[in-house]
mmCIF file of C-alpha atoms in Angstrom:
data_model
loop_
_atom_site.group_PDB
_atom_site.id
_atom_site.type_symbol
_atom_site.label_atom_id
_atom_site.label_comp_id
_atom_site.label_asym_id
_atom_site.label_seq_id
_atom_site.Cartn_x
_atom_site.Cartn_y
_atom_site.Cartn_z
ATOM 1 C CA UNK A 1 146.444 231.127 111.278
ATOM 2 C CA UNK A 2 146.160 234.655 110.435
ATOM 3 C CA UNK A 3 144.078 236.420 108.053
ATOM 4 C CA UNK A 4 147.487 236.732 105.727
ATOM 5 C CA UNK A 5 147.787 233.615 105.984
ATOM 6 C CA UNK A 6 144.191 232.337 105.139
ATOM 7 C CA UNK A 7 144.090 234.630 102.374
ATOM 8 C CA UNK A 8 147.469 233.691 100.924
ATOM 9 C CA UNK A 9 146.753 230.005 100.574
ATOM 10 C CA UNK A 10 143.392 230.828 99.290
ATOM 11 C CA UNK A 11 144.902 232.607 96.351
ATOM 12 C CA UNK A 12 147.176 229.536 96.200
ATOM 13 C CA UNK A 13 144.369 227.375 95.930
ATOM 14 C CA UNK A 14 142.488 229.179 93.315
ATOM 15 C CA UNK A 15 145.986 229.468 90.569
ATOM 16 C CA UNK A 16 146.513 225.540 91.810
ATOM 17 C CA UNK A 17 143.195 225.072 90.203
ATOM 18 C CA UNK A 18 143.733 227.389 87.143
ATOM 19 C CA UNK A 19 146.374 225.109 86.443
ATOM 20 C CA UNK A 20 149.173 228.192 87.101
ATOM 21 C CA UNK A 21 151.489 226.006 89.249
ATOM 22 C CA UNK A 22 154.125 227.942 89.071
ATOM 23 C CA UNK A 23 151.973 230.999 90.558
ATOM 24 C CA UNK A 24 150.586 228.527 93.120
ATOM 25 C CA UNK A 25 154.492 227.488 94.502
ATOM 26 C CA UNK A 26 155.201 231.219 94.757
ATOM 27 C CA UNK A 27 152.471 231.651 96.650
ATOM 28 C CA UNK A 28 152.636 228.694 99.098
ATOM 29 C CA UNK A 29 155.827 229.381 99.372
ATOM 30 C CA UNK A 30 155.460 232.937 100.588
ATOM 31 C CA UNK A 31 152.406 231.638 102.786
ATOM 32 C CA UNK A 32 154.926 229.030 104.423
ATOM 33 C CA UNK A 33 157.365 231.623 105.457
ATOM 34 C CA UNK A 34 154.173 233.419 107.037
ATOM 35 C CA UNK A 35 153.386 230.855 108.860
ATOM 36 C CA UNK A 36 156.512 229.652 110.176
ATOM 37 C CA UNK A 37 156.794 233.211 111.856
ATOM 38 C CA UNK A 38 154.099 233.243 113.155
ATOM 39 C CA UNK A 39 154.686 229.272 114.760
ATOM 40 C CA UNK A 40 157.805 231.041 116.023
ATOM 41 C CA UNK A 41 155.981 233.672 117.729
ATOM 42 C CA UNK A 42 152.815 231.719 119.516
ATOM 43 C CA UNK A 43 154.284 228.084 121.414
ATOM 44 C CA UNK A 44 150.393 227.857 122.569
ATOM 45 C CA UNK A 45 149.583 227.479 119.081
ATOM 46 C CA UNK A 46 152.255 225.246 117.935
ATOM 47 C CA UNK A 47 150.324 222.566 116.661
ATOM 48 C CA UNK A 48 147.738 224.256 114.757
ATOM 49 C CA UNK A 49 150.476 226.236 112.796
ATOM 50 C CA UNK A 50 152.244 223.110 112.451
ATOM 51 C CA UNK A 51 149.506 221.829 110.477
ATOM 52 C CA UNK A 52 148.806 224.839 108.841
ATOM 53 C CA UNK A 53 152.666 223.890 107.468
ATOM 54 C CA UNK A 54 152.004 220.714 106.594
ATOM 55 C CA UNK A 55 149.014 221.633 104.461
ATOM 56 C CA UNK A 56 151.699 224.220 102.627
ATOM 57 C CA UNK A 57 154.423 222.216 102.573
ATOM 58 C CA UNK A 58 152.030 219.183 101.191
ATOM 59 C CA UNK A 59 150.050 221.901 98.365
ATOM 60 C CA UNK A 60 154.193 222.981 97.357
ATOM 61 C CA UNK A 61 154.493 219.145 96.942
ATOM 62 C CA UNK A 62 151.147 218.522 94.324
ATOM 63 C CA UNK A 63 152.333 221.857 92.441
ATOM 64 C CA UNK A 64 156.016 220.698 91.796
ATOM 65 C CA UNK A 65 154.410 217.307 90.533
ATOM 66 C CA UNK A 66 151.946 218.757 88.292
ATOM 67 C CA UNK A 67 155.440 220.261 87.188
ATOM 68 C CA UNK A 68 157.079 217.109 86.833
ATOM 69 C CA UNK A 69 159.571 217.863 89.457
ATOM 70 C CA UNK A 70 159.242 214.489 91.507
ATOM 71 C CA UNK A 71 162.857 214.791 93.673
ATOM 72 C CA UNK A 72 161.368 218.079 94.944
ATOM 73 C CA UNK A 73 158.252 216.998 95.071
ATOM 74 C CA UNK A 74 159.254 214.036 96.945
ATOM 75 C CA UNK A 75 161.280 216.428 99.327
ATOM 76 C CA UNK A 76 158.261 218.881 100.259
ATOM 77 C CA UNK A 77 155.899 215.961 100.497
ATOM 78 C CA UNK A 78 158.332 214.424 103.256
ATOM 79 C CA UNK A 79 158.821 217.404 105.151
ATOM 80 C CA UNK A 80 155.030 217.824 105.643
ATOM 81 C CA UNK A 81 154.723 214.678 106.836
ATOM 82 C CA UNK A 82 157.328 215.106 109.443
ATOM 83 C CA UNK A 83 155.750 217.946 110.630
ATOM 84 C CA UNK A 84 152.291 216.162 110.919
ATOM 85 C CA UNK A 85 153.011 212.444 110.394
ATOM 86 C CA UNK A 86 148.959 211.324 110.269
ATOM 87 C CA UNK A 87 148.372 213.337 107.545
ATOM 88 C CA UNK A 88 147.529 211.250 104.253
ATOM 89 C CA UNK A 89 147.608 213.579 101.699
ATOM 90 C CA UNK A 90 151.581 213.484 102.341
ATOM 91 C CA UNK A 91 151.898 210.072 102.454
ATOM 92 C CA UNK A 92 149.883 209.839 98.772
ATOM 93 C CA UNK A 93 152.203 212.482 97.272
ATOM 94 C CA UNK A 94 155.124 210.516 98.656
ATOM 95 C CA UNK A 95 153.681 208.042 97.555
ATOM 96 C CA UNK A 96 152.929 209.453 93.609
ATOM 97 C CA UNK A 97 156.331 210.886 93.244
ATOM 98 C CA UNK A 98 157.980 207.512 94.292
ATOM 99 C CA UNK A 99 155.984 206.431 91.291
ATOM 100 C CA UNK A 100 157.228 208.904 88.931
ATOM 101 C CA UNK A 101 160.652 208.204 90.019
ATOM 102 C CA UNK A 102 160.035 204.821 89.316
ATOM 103 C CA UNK A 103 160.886 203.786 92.985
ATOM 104 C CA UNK A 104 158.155 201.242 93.123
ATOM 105 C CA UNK A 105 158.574 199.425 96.435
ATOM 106 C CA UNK A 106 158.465 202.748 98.106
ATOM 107 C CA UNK A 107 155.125 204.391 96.056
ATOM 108 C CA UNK A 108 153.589 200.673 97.321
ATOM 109 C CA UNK A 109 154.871 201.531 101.143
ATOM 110 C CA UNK A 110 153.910 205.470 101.082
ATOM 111 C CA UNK A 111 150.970 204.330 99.731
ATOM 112 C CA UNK A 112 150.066 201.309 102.421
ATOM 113 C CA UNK A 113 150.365 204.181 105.049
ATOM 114 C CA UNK A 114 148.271 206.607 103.344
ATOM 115 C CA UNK A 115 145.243 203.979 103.817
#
């Protein structure tokens, strides 16, 4: 990842943990689109930015649930995992905003594979 990039989701990070969620989406957001250019531009490096996408895509998800926006939530949390299927921290927000859509046999599967 770039030094953009690094520095964006840093900043992401730190209004995530001021509780500004709205700041952190922004942000993420703008960091995704960052790094999705730059996956365009560098095939060696495909799966590293691929991650680096997940990780975005998986932060957008934990924002718009501290927002209590679980169908978009659920849809960010989904897309990360596609791009990087092992990665838990997707699989647990699936498996949260299931929960807070009151889809209970699917929180119980999302979270099964997040173990």
């Amino acid at each position: 990842a770039s030094e953009a990039v690094i520095t964006l989701k840093q900043r992401g990070n730190e209004a995530f943990a001021a509780r500004k969620f709205d700041d952190a989406l922004e942000i993420y957001s703008k960091c995704l689109e960052l790094a999705q250019c730059e996956c365009e531009q560098d095939v060696d490096g495909d799966a590293k930015a691929k991650s680096n996408c997940s990780i975005l895509l998986s932060n957008m998800a934990a924002c718009y649930l501290k927002l209590n926006k679980f169908d978009d939530s659920l849809a960010k949390a989904q897309e990360s995992l596609k791009l990087q299927p092992s990665y838990v921290k997707a699989s647990h927000r699936i498996a949260q905003a299931h929960f807070a859509l009151k889809n209970y046999t699917e929180a119980i599967d999302a979270y099964r594979k997040a173990q």
